[in-house]
């Protein structure tokens, strides 16, 4: 990549200057970025040739000063050539420090990333959810593999992270790691945070993400229909573990709680409210946003089944919840037995609550958003887009009203 490089010797008058010799400075300019330093010499302003960057005259002292300046120019040019030959990052500040013998060890991107994750991990349980840390650690591993694959090194100078690196990383995630668009954009977004951290600390002087336009695509959120919920509800399994998984899954269908929130749910989180009903009163672990859910009769019936369960009695938890991995494995069994044709995961229960249980039955989207603990109603609106059944019901109501209105008009005539 071509760079513009220039040197300029000039006089720099101090503040409140009146008269007398003025310090001579050298200014290094690379790609519009400047760095300057004194050359430890002085010159009277009226003896200085600004255009030439030299002292005027033919005296021995003048020739000696000008030779000194020319020697400095030669040394800086040599330093620039050496950096270029070594394929090093060359900025005005780096060249100045090399000339002055103040070369610092460069900041390395994976070192900065690892330090960020270590500090981030110390906030888990306080300001940060464990799942968020897991995503940053996954992003670190992807970045490490990409650098090893593309650059054949274990780490990279942060000043070498440019637009080409970002676009190459994006392509590598999509091809070598088989990440879909949204996963790719999220991993790049995590990496971008590290780059912005470097920018804020002054370790880099430009943002390589300026021209990157990654965009998350809205995807269809699968959910169960009413008949499928009923099919699971009525099925009694021979294995006790499947009946427990079924109950916990259905409880989420009727409350919208995510796996981690049901896993943490305790009897103390169930409160009797002003309306005489029992509500769930928690803050979502993912966002720390309050979630308030009045319990439907179906949810209350499921809760009652585990009131005296040994695990619940000892732990104070509402349910004996296994790991998320086991939960999803058992749900696949349940889906096969019940003839459910979508890949059943625990998170589908949350989607089902948002769509089939609430929105499709006329619950206002604002109320659904509060119960789901969403930080932005736009997130809830994504569920409304898939409710073809709700559109059908609304249009049928409209047809009935129009039909009844036409009949009334005919009767009046």
mmCIF file of C-alpha atoms in Angstrom:
data_model
loop_
_atom_site.group_PDB
_atom_site.id
_atom_site.type_symbol
_atom_site.label_atom_id
_atom_site.label_comp_id
_atom_site.label_asym_id
_atom_site.label_seq_id
_atom_site.Cartn_x
_atom_site.Cartn_y
_atom_site.Cartn_z
ATOM 1 C CA UNK A 1 0.000 0.000 0.000
ATOM 2 C CA UNK A 2 1.416 3.369 -1.055
ATOM 3 C CA UNK A 3 2.073 5.978 1.613
ATOM 4 C CA UNK A 4 2.864 9.675 1.456
ATOM 5 C CA UNK A 5 5.951 10.624 3.435
ATOM 6 C CA UNK A 6 7.602 14.015 3.940
ATOM 7 C CA UNK A 7 10.004 15.813 6.299
ATOM 8 C CA UNK A 8 10.085 19.479 7.215
ATOM 9 C CA UNK A 9 12.529 21.488 9.339
ATOM 10 C CA UNK A 10 10.969 24.634 10.811
ATOM 11 C CA UNK A 11 11.288 27.133 13.642
ATOM 12 C CA UNK A 12 8.852 26.863 16.527
ATOM 13 C CA UNK A 13 8.507 30.067 18.475
ATOM 14 C CA UNK A 14 7.608 29.624 22.145
ATOM 15 C CA UNK A 15 4.639 31.424 23.682
ATOM 16 C CA UNK A 16 5.227 35.088 24.499
ATOM 17 C CA UNK A 17 8.263 35.092 22.183
ATOM 18 C CA UNK A 18 9.899 38.513 21.828
ATOM 19 C CA UNK A 19 13.333 38.027 20.336
ATOM 20 C CA UNK A 20 16.374 35.746 20.228
ATOM 21 C CA UNK A 21 17.144 32.305 18.810
ATOM 22 C CA UNK A 22 14.194 29.908 18.235
ATOM 23 C CA UNK A 23 14.265 26.071 18.565
ATOM 24 C CA UNK A 24 14.447 24.116 15.310
ATOM 25 C CA UNK A 25 11.922 21.278 14.971
ATOM 26 C CA UNK A 26 11.501 18.492 12.466
ATOM 27 C CA UNK A 27 8.007 17.449 11.382
ATOM 28 C CA UNK A 28 7.366 13.947 10.002
ATOM 29 C CA UNK A 29 4.188 13.547 7.953
ATOM 30 C CA UNK A 30 2.892 10.156 6.818
ATOM 31 C CA UNK A 31 -0.513 9.856 5.159
ATOM 32 C CA UNK A 32 -1.566 13.199 6.601
ATOM 33 C CA UNK A 33 -0.636 12.259 10.187
ATOM 34 C CA UNK A 34 2.082 14.356 11.846
ATOM 35 C CA UNK A 35 4.689 13.821 14.525
ATOM 36 C CA UNK A 36 7.322 16.376 15.499
ATOM 37 C CA UNK A 37 10.334 16.719 17.756
ATOM 38 C CA UNK A 38 13.092 19.208 18.460
ATOM 39 C CA UNK A 39 16.507 18.738 16.839
ATOM 40 C CA UNK A 40 18.258 20.367 19.837
ATOM 41 C CA UNK A 41 19.488 23.330 17.794
ATOM 42 C CA UNK A 42 18.415 26.977 17.532
ATOM 43 C CA UNK A 43 18.399 29.695 14.886
ATOM 44 C CA UNK A 44 17.556 33.384 14.699
ATOM 45 C CA UNK A 45 14.271 33.813 12.744
ATOM 46 C CA UNK A 46 15.784 36.359 10.323
ATOM 47 C CA UNK A 47 18.580 33.861 9.484
ATOM 48 C CA UNK A 48 16.196 31.008 8.628
ATOM 49 C CA UNK A 49 15.159 30.038 5.069
ATOM 50 C CA UNK A 50 11.657 28.593 5.613
ATOM 51 C CA UNK A 51 11.189 27.189 2.103
ATOM 52 C CA UNK A 52 14.505 25.334 2.160
ATOM 53 C CA UNK A 53 14.302 24.391 5.828
ATOM 54 C CA UNK A 54 17.866 25.556 6.288
ATOM 55 C CA UNK A 55 19.832 28.381 7.836
ATOM 56 C CA UNK A 56 20.898 31.159 5.442
ATOM 57 C CA UNK A 57 24.540 32.075 4.956
ATOM 58 C CA UNK A 58 27.956 30.604 4.165
ATOM 59 C CA UNK A 59 29.749 30.826 7.495
ATOM 60 C CA UNK A 60 31.301 27.717 8.951
ATOM 61 C CA UNK A 61 28.710 27.675 11.771
ATOM 62 C CA UNK A 62 25.912 27.831 9.178
ATOM 63 C CA UNK A 63 27.420 25.027 7.087
ATOM 64 C CA UNK A 64 27.860 22.932 10.226
ATOM 65 C CA UNK A 65 24.208 23.392 11.281
ATOM 66 C CA UNK A 66 22.885 22.617 7.809
ATOM 67 C CA UNK A 67 25.069 19.506 7.574
ATOM 68 C CA UNK A 68 23.693 18.410 10.935
ATOM 69 C CA UNK A 69 20.112 18.841 9.676
ATOM 70 C CA UNK A 70 20.908 16.949 6.480
ATOM 71 C CA UNK A 71 22.367 14.114 8.537
ATOM 72 C CA UNK A 72 19.138 13.929 10.560
ATOM 73 C CA UNK A 73 17.102 13.808 7.349
ATOM 74 C CA UNK A 74 19.256 10.953 6.092
ATOM 75 C CA UNK A 75 18.816 8.975 9.345
ATOM 76 C CA UNK A 76 15.025 9.380 9.274
ATOM 77 C CA UNK A 77 14.911 8.312 5.627
ATOM 78 C CA UNK A 78 16.979 5.226 6.491
ATOM 79 C CA UNK A 79 14.647 4.396 9.400
ATOM 80 C CA UNK A 80 11.638 4.742 7.107
ATOM 81 C CA UNK A 81 13.229 2.476 4.511
ATOM 82 C CA UNK A 82 14.035 -0.151 7.142
ATOM 83 C CA UNK A 83 10.446 -0.212 8.456
ATOM 84 C CA UNK A 84 9.136 -0.498 4.906
ATOM 85 C CA UNK A 85 11.497 -3.366 4.036
ATOM 86 C CA UNK A 86 10.392 -5.253 7.169
ATOM 87 C CA UNK A 87 6.737 -4.821 6.156
ATOM 88 C CA UNK A 88 6.140 -3.082 9.496
ATOM 89 C CA UNK A 89 3.328 -0.675 10.230
ATOM 90 C CA UNK A 90 4.649 2.814 9.486
ATOM 91 C CA UNK A 91 3.084 5.876 11.053
ATOM 92 C CA UNK A 92 4.557 9.291 11.806
ATOM 93 C CA UNK A 93 4.704 8.480 15.521
ATOM 94 C CA UNK A 94 6.334 5.079 14.966
ATOM 95 C CA UNK A 95 8.977 6.590 12.668
ATOM 96 C CA UNK A 96 9.703 9.387 15.123
ATOM 97 C CA UNK A 97 10.143 6.901 18.000
ATOM 98 C CA UNK A 98 12.424 4.693 15.910
ATOM 99 C CA UNK A 99 14.547 7.718 14.993
ATOM 100 C CA UNK A 100 14.746 8.730 18.667
ATOM 101 C CA UNK A 101 15.502 5.178 19.814
ATOM 102 C CA UNK A 102 12.200 4.951 21.714
ATOM 103 C CA UNK A 103 10.664 1.992 19.959
ATOM 104 C CA UNK A 104 7.926 0.499 22.174
ATOM 105 C CA UNK A 105 6.748 -3.079 22.010
ATOM 106 C CA UNK A 106 3.601 -2.953 19.855
ATOM 107 C CA UNK A 107 0.180 -3.777 21.281
ATOM 108 C CA UNK A 108 -1.010 -7.153 20.033
ATOM 109 C CA UNK A 109 -4.678 -7.715 19.237
ATOM 110 C CA UNK A 110 -5.102 -11.087 20.972
ATOM 111 C CA UNK A 111 -3.350 -9.826 24.100
ATOM 112 C CA UNK A 112 -5.745 -6.877 24.253
ATOM 113 C CA UNK A 113 -8.718 -9.193 23.554
ATOM 114 C CA UNK A 114 -7.674 -11.641 26.292
ATOM 115 C CA UNK A 115 -7.203 -8.830 28.825
ATOM 116 C CA UNK A 116 -10.652 -7.466 27.948
ATOM 117 C CA UNK A 117 -12.248 -10.880 28.511
ATOM 118 C CA UNK A 118 -10.427 -11.325 31.811
ATOM 119 C CA UNK A 119 -11.718 -7.979 33.105
ATOM 120 C CA UNK A 120 -15.158 -8.716 31.653
ATOM 121 C CA UNK A 121 -15.222 -12.045 33.492
ATOM 122 C CA UNK A 122 -14.714 -10.295 36.826
ATOM 123 C CA UNK A 123 -18.065 -8.563 36.287
ATOM 124 C CA UNK A 124 -20.055 -11.774 35.723
ATOM 125 C CA UNK A 125 -22.849 -11.955 38.260
ATOM 126 C CA UNK A 126 -22.561 -8.225 38.927
ATOM 127 C CA UNK A 127 -23.042 -6.284 35.713
ATOM 128 C CA UNK A 128 -22.492 -8.993 33.093
ATOM 129 C CA UNK A 129 -24.301 -12.249 32.300
ATOM 130 C CA UNK A 130 -22.243 -15.445 31.940
ATOM 131 C CA UNK A 131 -23.689 -15.947 28.444
ATOM 132 C CA UNK A 132 -22.294 -12.594 27.327
ATOM 133 C CA UNK A 133 -18.812 -13.568 28.492
ATOM 134 C CA UNK A 134 -19.155 -16.902 26.681
ATOM 135 C CA UNK A 135 -19.861 -15.065 23.422
ATOM 136 C CA UNK A 136 -16.759 -12.874 23.817
ATOM 137 C CA UNK A 137 -14.632 -15.922 24.544
ATOM 138 C CA UNK A 138 -16.015 -17.668 21.445
ATOM 139 C CA UNK A 139 -15.226 -14.539 19.436
ATOM 140 C CA UNK A 140 -11.659 -14.568 20.809
ATOM 141 C CA UNK A 141 -11.182 -18.187 19.710
ATOM 142 C CA UNK A 142 -12.447 -17.402 16.206
ATOM 143 C CA UNK A 143 -10.123 -14.396 15.964
ATOM 144 C CA UNK A 144 -7.158 -16.472 17.115
ATOM 145 C CA UNK A 145 -7.871 -19.178 14.521
ATOM 146 C CA UNK A 146 -8.312 -16.631 11.749
ATOM 147 C CA UNK A 147 -4.951 -14.970 12.512
ATOM 148 C CA UNK A 148 -3.209 -18.360 12.579
ATOM 149 C CA UNK A 149 -4.873 -19.384 9.315
ATOM 150 C CA UNK A 150 -4.454 -16.150 7.347
ATOM 151 C CA UNK A 151 -1.274 -14.597 8.767
ATOM 152 C CA UNK A 152 0.610 -17.720 9.941
ATOM 153 C CA UNK A 153 1.388 -16.145 13.306
ATOM 154 C CA UNK A 154 0.181 -16.426 16.884
ATOM 155 C CA UNK A 155 -0.751 -12.750 17.282
ATOM 156 C CA UNK A 156 -0.884 -9.526 15.282
ATOM 157 C CA UNK A 157 0.109 -5.911 15.828
ATOM 158 C CA UNK A 158 -3.140 -3.973 16.330
ATOM 159 C CA UNK A 159 -1.905 -1.357 13.857
ATOM 160 C CA UNK A 160 -2.127 -4.000 11.116
ATOM 161 C CA UNK A 161 -5.883 -4.394 11.607
ATOM 162 C CA UNK A 162 -7.346 -2.670 8.559
ATOM 163 C CA UNK A 163 -10.414 -2.903 6.315
ATOM 164 C CA UNK A 164 -8.849 -5.833 4.455
ATOM 165 C CA UNK A 165 -8.453 -7.730 7.748
ATOM 166 C CA UNK A 166 -12.112 -7.100 8.694
ATOM 167 C CA UNK A 167 -13.487 -8.214 5.314
ATOM 168 C CA UNK A 168 -11.209 -11.255 5.305
ATOM 169 C CA UNK A 169 -12.346 -12.187 8.817
ATOM 170 C CA UNK A 170 -16.011 -11.826 7.785
ATOM 171 C CA UNK A 171 -15.454 -14.092 4.749
ATOM 172 C CA UNK A 172 -13.489 -16.646 6.811
ATOM 173 C CA UNK A 173 -16.300 -16.918 9.402
ATOM 174 C CA UNK A 174 -18.871 -17.535 6.665
ATOM 175 C CA UNK A 175 -16.780 -20.064 4.731
ATOM 176 C CA UNK A 176 -14.260 -21.818 6.987
ATOM 177 C CA UNK A 177 -16.448 -21.760 10.126
ATOM 178 C CA UNK A 178 -19.795 -22.073 8.299
ATOM 179 C CA UNK A 179 -21.342 -19.279 10.380
ATOM 180 C CA UNK A 180 -24.639 -17.866 9.144
ATOM 181 C CA UNK A 181 -25.029 -14.144 8.502
ATOM 182 C CA UNK A 182 -26.289 -13.203 11.958
ATOM 183 C CA UNK A 183 -23.630 -15.218 13.802
ATOM 184 C CA UNK A 184 -20.932 -13.693 11.611
ATOM 185 C CA UNK A 185 -22.145 -10.150 12.248
ATOM 186 C CA UNK A 186 -22.319 -10.777 16.001
ATOM 187 C CA UNK A 187 -18.769 -12.180 16.149
ATOM 188 C CA UNK A 188 -17.483 -9.216 14.144
ATOM 189 C CA UNK A 189 -19.419 -6.868 16.451
ATOM 190 C CA UNK A 190 -17.657 -8.375 19.477
ATOM 191 C CA UNK A 191 -14.306 -7.924 17.722
ATOM 192 C CA UNK A 192 -15.241 -4.327 16.872
ATOM 193 C CA UNK A 193 -15.582 -3.554 20.581
ATOM 194 C CA UNK A 194 -11.922 -4.533 21.057
ATOM 195 C CA UNK A 195 -10.864 -2.300 18.154
ATOM 196 C CA UNK A 196 -12.813 0.647 19.594
ATOM 197 C CA UNK A 197 -11.082 0.006 22.923
ATOM 198 C CA UNK A 198 -7.726 0.313 21.133
ATOM 199 C CA UNK A 199 -8.915 3.494 19.425
ATOM 200 C CA UNK A 200 -10.063 5.042 22.715
ATOM 201 C CA UNK A 201 -6.678 4.284 24.298
ATOM 202 C CA UNK A 202 -4.805 5.925 21.434
ATOM 203 C CA UNK A 203 -3.092 2.679 20.406
ATOM 204 C CA UNK A 204 -4.385 3.093 16.847
ATOM 205 C CA UNK A 205 -5.237 6.314 15.036
ATOM 206 C CA UNK A 206 -7.917 5.122 12.611
ATOM 207 C CA UNK A 207 -11.041 2.973 12.774
ATOM 208 C CA UNK A 208 -10.846 0.037 10.312
ATOM 209 C CA UNK A 209 -14.606 -0.548 10.707
ATOM 210 C CA UNK A 210 -15.672 2.714 9.038
ATOM 211 C CA UNK A 211 -16.600 0.999 5.757
ATOM 212 C CA UNK A 212 -17.791 -2.325 7.205
ATOM 213 C CA UNK A 213 -21.572 -2.682 6.753
ATOM 214 C CA UNK A 214 -22.516 -5.936 8.492
ATOM 215 C CA UNK A 215 -26.246 -6.135 9.163
ATOM 216 C CA UNK A 216 -28.288 -8.636 11.181
ATOM 217 C CA UNK A 217 -31.117 -10.159 9.167
ATOM 218 C CA UNK A 218 -34.530 -10.724 10.739
ATOM 219 C CA UNK A 219 -35.228 -14.467 10.795
ATOM 220 C CA UNK A 220 -38.484 -16.336 11.222
ATOM 221 C CA UNK A 221 -38.945 -17.459 14.805
ATOM 222 C CA UNK A 222 -40.476 -20.917 14.990
ATOM 223 C CA UNK A 223 -43.147 -21.645 17.550
ATOM 224 C CA UNK A 224 -45.694 -24.314 18.431
ATOM 225 C CA UNK A 225 -49.318 -24.043 17.362
ATOM 226 C CA UNK A 226 -52.163 -24.541 19.864
ATOM 227 C CA UNK A 227 -52.824 -28.140 18.753
ATOM 228 C CA UNK A 228 -49.142 -29.025 19.166
ATOM 229 C CA UNK A 229 -49.079 -27.595 22.701
ATOM 230 C CA UNK A 230 -52.166 -29.678 23.500
ATOM 231 C CA UNK A 231 -50.550 -32.796 22.001
ATOM 232 C CA UNK A 232 -47.545 -32.430 24.317
ATOM 233 C CA UNK A 233 -49.777 -31.550 27.281
ATOM 234 C CA UNK A 234 -51.923 -34.692 26.948
ATOM 235 C CA UNK A 235 -49.004 -37.074 26.398
ATOM 236 C CA UNK A 236 -47.904 -39.117 29.395
ATOM 237 C CA UNK A 237 -44.436 -40.602 28.956
ATOM 238 C CA UNK A 238 -43.165 -43.870 30.372
ATOM 239 C CA UNK A 239 -39.925 -42.194 31.468
ATOM 240 C CA UNK A 240 -40.299 -39.863 34.463
ATOM 241 C CA UNK A 241 -37.515 -37.619 33.162
ATOM 242 C CA UNK A 242 -39.486 -36.869 29.991
ATOM 243 C CA UNK A 243 -42.578 -35.940 32.007
ATOM 244 C CA UNK A 244 -40.453 -33.495 34.042
ATOM 245 C CA UNK A 245 -38.952 -31.972 30.901
ATOM 246 C CA UNK A 246 -42.421 -31.711 29.381
ATOM 247 C CA UNK A 247 -43.727 -29.842 32.431
ATOM 248 C CA UNK A 248 -40.826 -27.385 32.548
ATOM 249 C CA UNK A 249 -41.119 -26.759 28.809
ATOM 250 C CA UNK A 250 -44.887 -26.168 29.009
ATOM 251 C CA UNK A 251 -44.370 -23.836 31.984
ATOM 252 C CA UNK A 252 -42.162 -21.721 29.738
ATOM 253 C CA UNK A 253 -44.832 -21.842 27.017
ATOM 254 C CA UNK A 254 -47.283 -20.324 29.525
ATOM 255 C CA UNK A 255 -44.882 -17.775 31.065
ATOM 256 C CA UNK A 256 -42.276 -16.890 28.411
ATOM 257 C CA UNK A 257 -39.342 -17.442 30.774
ATOM 258 C CA UNK A 258 -35.994 -18.287 29.192
ATOM 259 C CA UNK A 259 -34.105 -21.406 30.278
ATOM 260 C CA UNK A 260 -31.750 -19.592 32.650
ATOM 261 C CA UNK A 261 -34.619 -17.729 34.321
ATOM 262 C CA UNK A 262 -36.624 -20.913 34.924
ATOM 263 C CA UNK A 263 -33.459 -22.595 36.166
ATOM 264 C CA UNK A 264 -33.030 -19.777 38.715
ATOM 265 C CA UNK A 265 -36.744 -19.458 39.560
ATOM 266 C CA UNK A 266 -37.460 -19.943 43.252
ATOM 267 C CA UNK A 267 -40.670 -20.079 45.255
ATOM 268 C CA UNK A 268 -39.745 -16.672 46.649
ATOM 269 C CA UNK A 269 -40.118 -15.236 43.137
ATOM 270 C CA UNK A 270 -43.850 -16.103 43.147
ATOM 271 C CA UNK A 271 -45.843 -13.291 44.760
ATOM 272 C CA UNK A 272 -49.522 -12.553 45.314
ATOM 273 C CA UNK A 273 -50.383 -9.210 43.756
ATOM 274 C CA UNK A 274 -53.094 -6.573 44.045
ATOM 275 C CA UNK A 275 -55.462 -8.519 41.762
ATOM 276 C CA UNK A 276 -55.416 -11.624 43.953
ATOM 277 C CA UNK A 277 -53.417 -13.532 41.336
ATOM 278 C CA UNK A 278 -49.970 -15.123 41.643
ATOM 279 C CA UNK A 279 -47.278 -13.387 39.589
ATOM 280 C CA UNK A 280 -43.674 -14.153 38.717
ATOM 281 C CA UNK A 281 -41.551 -11.218 39.896
ATOM 282 C CA UNK A 282 -37.939 -11.433 38.683
ATOM 283 C CA UNK A 283 -35.268 -9.607 36.694
ATOM 284 C CA UNK A 284 -34.117 -11.368 33.528
ATOM 285 C CA UNK A 285 -30.555 -12.591 33.953
ATOM 286 C CA UNK A 286 -29.646 -11.686 30.351
ATOM 287 C CA UNK A 287 -30.637 -8.012 30.511
ATOM 288 C CA UNK A 288 -31.419 -7.380 34.204
ATOM 289 C CA UNK A 289 -34.782 -6.023 33.008
ATOM 290 C CA UNK A 290 -37.765 -6.604 35.363
ATOM 291 C CA UNK A 291 -40.140 -9.374 34.240
ATOM 292 C CA UNK A 292 -43.661 -9.445 35.677
ATOM 293 C CA UNK A 293 -45.884 -12.338 34.544
ATOM 294 C CA UNK A 294 -49.361 -13.130 35.933
ATOM 295 C CA UNK A 295 -49.576 -16.938 36.056
ATOM 296 C CA UNK A 296 -52.161 -18.705 33.927
ATOM 297 C CA UNK A 297 -54.059 -21.655 35.499
ATOM 298 C CA UNK A 298 -52.025 -24.104 33.385
ATOM 299 C CA UNK A 299 -48.774 -22.704 34.818
ATOM 300 C CA UNK A 300 -50.122 -22.849 38.384
ATOM 301 C CA UNK A 301 -51.106 -26.501 37.918
ATOM 302 C CA UNK A 302 -47.588 -27.358 36.739
ATOM 303 C CA UNK A 303 -46.007 -25.496 39.685
ATOM 304 C CA UNK A 304 -48.190 -27.383 42.156
ATOM 305 C CA UNK A 305 -46.875 -30.725 40.898
ATOM 306 C CA UNK A 306 -43.339 -29.862 42.100
ATOM 307 C CA UNK A 307 -44.160 -28.225 45.409
ATOM 308 C CA UNK A 308 -43.008 -31.286 47.363
ATOM 309 C CA UNK A 309 -40.353 -32.516 44.945
ATOM 310 C CA UNK A 310 -37.207 -33.452 46.975
ATOM 311 C CA UNK A 311 -34.839 -31.384 44.798
ATOM 312 C CA UNK A 312 -37.124 -28.353 45.020
ATOM 313 C CA UNK A 313 -37.591 -28.702 48.766
ATOM 314 C CA UNK A 314 -33.825 -28.826 49.343
ATOM 315 C CA UNK A 315 -32.919 -26.021 46.946
ATOM 316 C CA UNK A 316 -35.918 -23.720 47.213
ATOM 317 C CA UNK A 317 -36.159 -23.771 43.412
ATOM 318 C CA UNK A 318 -39.490 -24.042 41.618
ATOM 319 C CA UNK A 319 -38.357 -26.916 39.349
ATOM 320 C CA UNK A 320 -35.645 -29.609 39.190
ATOM 321 C CA UNK A 321 -34.085 -28.207 36.006
ATOM 322 C CA UNK A 322 -31.330 -30.220 34.252
ATOM 323 C CA UNK A 323 -28.636 -28.665 32.070
ATOM 324 C CA UNK A 324 -29.731 -26.839 28.933
ATOM 325 C CA UNK A 325 -27.932 -29.446 26.832
ATOM 326 C CA UNK A 326 -29.846 -32.315 28.443
ATOM 327 C CA UNK A 327 -33.080 -30.338 28.246
ATOM 328 C CA UNK A 328 -32.751 -29.867 24.486
ATOM 329 C CA UNK A 329 -31.739 -33.500 24.001
ATOM 330 C CA UNK A 330 -34.847 -34.722 25.838
ATOM 331 C CA UNK A 331 -37.042 -32.259 23.939
ATOM 332 C CA UNK A 332 -35.965 -33.904 20.682
ATOM 333 C CA UNK A 333 -37.274 -37.201 22.087
ATOM 334 C CA UNK A 334 -40.542 -35.539 23.042
ATOM 335 C CA UNK A 335 -40.877 -33.988 19.574
ATOM 336 C CA UNK A 336 -40.364 -37.389 17.906
ATOM 337 C CA UNK A 337 -42.899 -39.117 20.152
ATOM 338 C CA UNK A 338 -45.507 -36.360 19.757
ATOM 339 C CA UNK A 339 -45.018 -35.941 16.023
ATOM 340 C CA UNK A 340 -43.728 -32.354 16.265
ATOM 341 C CA UNK A 341 -42.032 -31.551 12.957
ATOM 342 C CA UNK A 342 -39.912 -28.561 13.973
ATOM 343 C CA UNK A 343 -36.506 -28.827 15.704
ATOM 344 C CA UNK A 344 -37.759 -28.506 19.285
ATOM 345 C CA UNK A 345 -35.483 -26.538 21.628
ATOM 346 C CA UNK A 346 -36.267 -24.943 24.950
ATOM 347 C CA UNK A 347 -36.173 -21.438 23.490
ATOM 348 C CA UNK A 348 -39.110 -22.300 21.229
ATOM 349 C CA UNK A 349 -41.259 -22.266 24.386
ATOM 350 C CA UNK A 350 -40.486 -18.559 24.807
ATOM 351 C CA UNK A 351 -41.400 -17.925 21.163
ATOM 352 C CA UNK A 352 -44.607 -19.922 21.662
ATOM 353 C CA UNK A 353 -45.629 -17.796 24.638
ATOM 354 C CA UNK A 354 -45.026 -14.622 22.639
ATOM 355 C CA UNK A 355 -47.035 -15.776 19.648
ATOM 356 C CA UNK A 356 -49.518 -18.630 20.083
ATOM 357 C CA UNK A 357 -50.328 -18.052 23.754
ATOM 358 C CA UNK A 358 -50.455 -14.235 23.923
ATOM 359 C CA UNK A 359 -50.363 -12.226 20.679
ATOM 360 C CA UNK A 360 -52.596 -14.664 18.787
ATOM 361 C CA UNK A 361 -55.150 -14.397 21.583
ATOM 362 C CA UNK A 362 -55.318 -10.619 21.481
ATOM 363 C CA UNK A 363 -52.915 -9.675 24.280
ATOM 364 C CA UNK A 364 -51.523 -6.214 23.359
ATOM 365 C CA UNK A 365 -47.936 -6.259 22.143
ATOM 366 C CA UNK A 366 -46.945 -3.723 24.826
ATOM 367 C CA UNK A 367 -48.039 -6.151 27.559
ATOM 368 C CA UNK A 368 -46.250 -9.057 25.876
ATOM 369 C CA UNK A 369 -43.071 -6.977 25.685
ATOM 370 C CA UNK A 370 -43.200 -6.301 29.446
ATOM 371 C CA UNK A 371 -43.781 -9.973 30.290
ATOM 372 C CA UNK A 372 -40.904 -11.053 28.063
ATOM 373 C CA UNK A 373 -38.598 -8.486 29.678
ATOM 374 C CA UNK A 374 -37.607 -6.988 26.335
ATOM 375 C CA UNK A 375 -35.544 -3.805 26.407
ATOM 376 C CA UNK A 376 -37.106 -2.605 23.152
ATOM 377 C CA UNK A 377 -40.584 -3.242 21.773
ATOM 378 C CA UNK A 378 -39.033 -3.692 18.306
ATOM 379 C CA UNK A 379 -37.749 -7.044 19.555
ATOM 380 C CA UNK A 380 -41.306 -8.082 20.403
ATOM 381 C CA UNK A 381 -42.552 -6.849 17.031
ATOM 382 C CA UNK A 382 -40.415 -9.523 15.355
ATOM 383 C CA UNK A 383 -42.784 -12.134 16.795
ATOM 384 C CA UNK A 384 -45.850 -10.350 15.449
ATOM 385 C CA UNK A 385 -44.557 -10.681 11.877
ATOM 386 C CA UNK A 386 -45.058 -14.456 11.839
ATOM 387 C CA UNK A 387 -48.639 -14.493 13.079
ATOM 388 C CA UNK A 388 -50.453 -15.449 9.895
ATOM 389 C CA UNK A 389 -53.084 -17.168 12.007
ATOM 390 C CA UNK A 390 -53.718 -13.904 13.855
ATOM 391 C CA UNK A 391 -54.075 -12.064 10.550
ATOM 392 C CA UNK A 392 -56.568 -14.695 9.409
ATOM 393 C CA UNK A 393 -58.599 -14.331 12.622
ATOM 394 C CA UNK A 394 -58.608 -10.529 12.391
ATOM 395 C CA UNK A 395 -59.729 -10.572 8.765
ATOM 396 C CA UNK A 396 -62.459 -13.086 9.574
ATOM 397 C CA UNK A 397 -63.771 -10.729 12.256
ATOM 398 C CA UNK A 398 -63.719 -7.905 9.729
ATOM 399 C CA UNK A 399 -65.628 -10.044 7.199
ATOM 400 C CA UNK A 400 -68.244 -10.862 9.812
ATOM 401 C CA UNK A 401 -68.661 -7.180 10.732
ATOM 402 C CA UNK A 402 -68.977 -6.157 7.091
ATOM 403 C CA UNK A 403 -71.402 -8.996 6.414
ATOM 404 C CA UNK A 404 -73.527 -8.113 9.449
ATOM 405 C CA UNK A 405 -73.462 -4.456 8.444
ATOM 406 C CA UNK A 406 -74.644 -5.326 4.919
ATOM 407 C CA UNK A 407 -77.457 -7.504 6.333
ATOM 408 C CA UNK A 408 -78.518 -4.689 8.672
ATOM 409 C CA UNK A 409 -78.534 -2.223 5.784
ATOM 410 C CA UNK A 410 -80.730 -4.593 3.696
ATOM 411 C CA UNK A 411 -83.167 -5.087 6.612
ATOM 412 C CA UNK A 412 -83.502 -1.317 7.108
ATOM 413 C CA UNK A 413 -84.319 -0.881 3.449
#
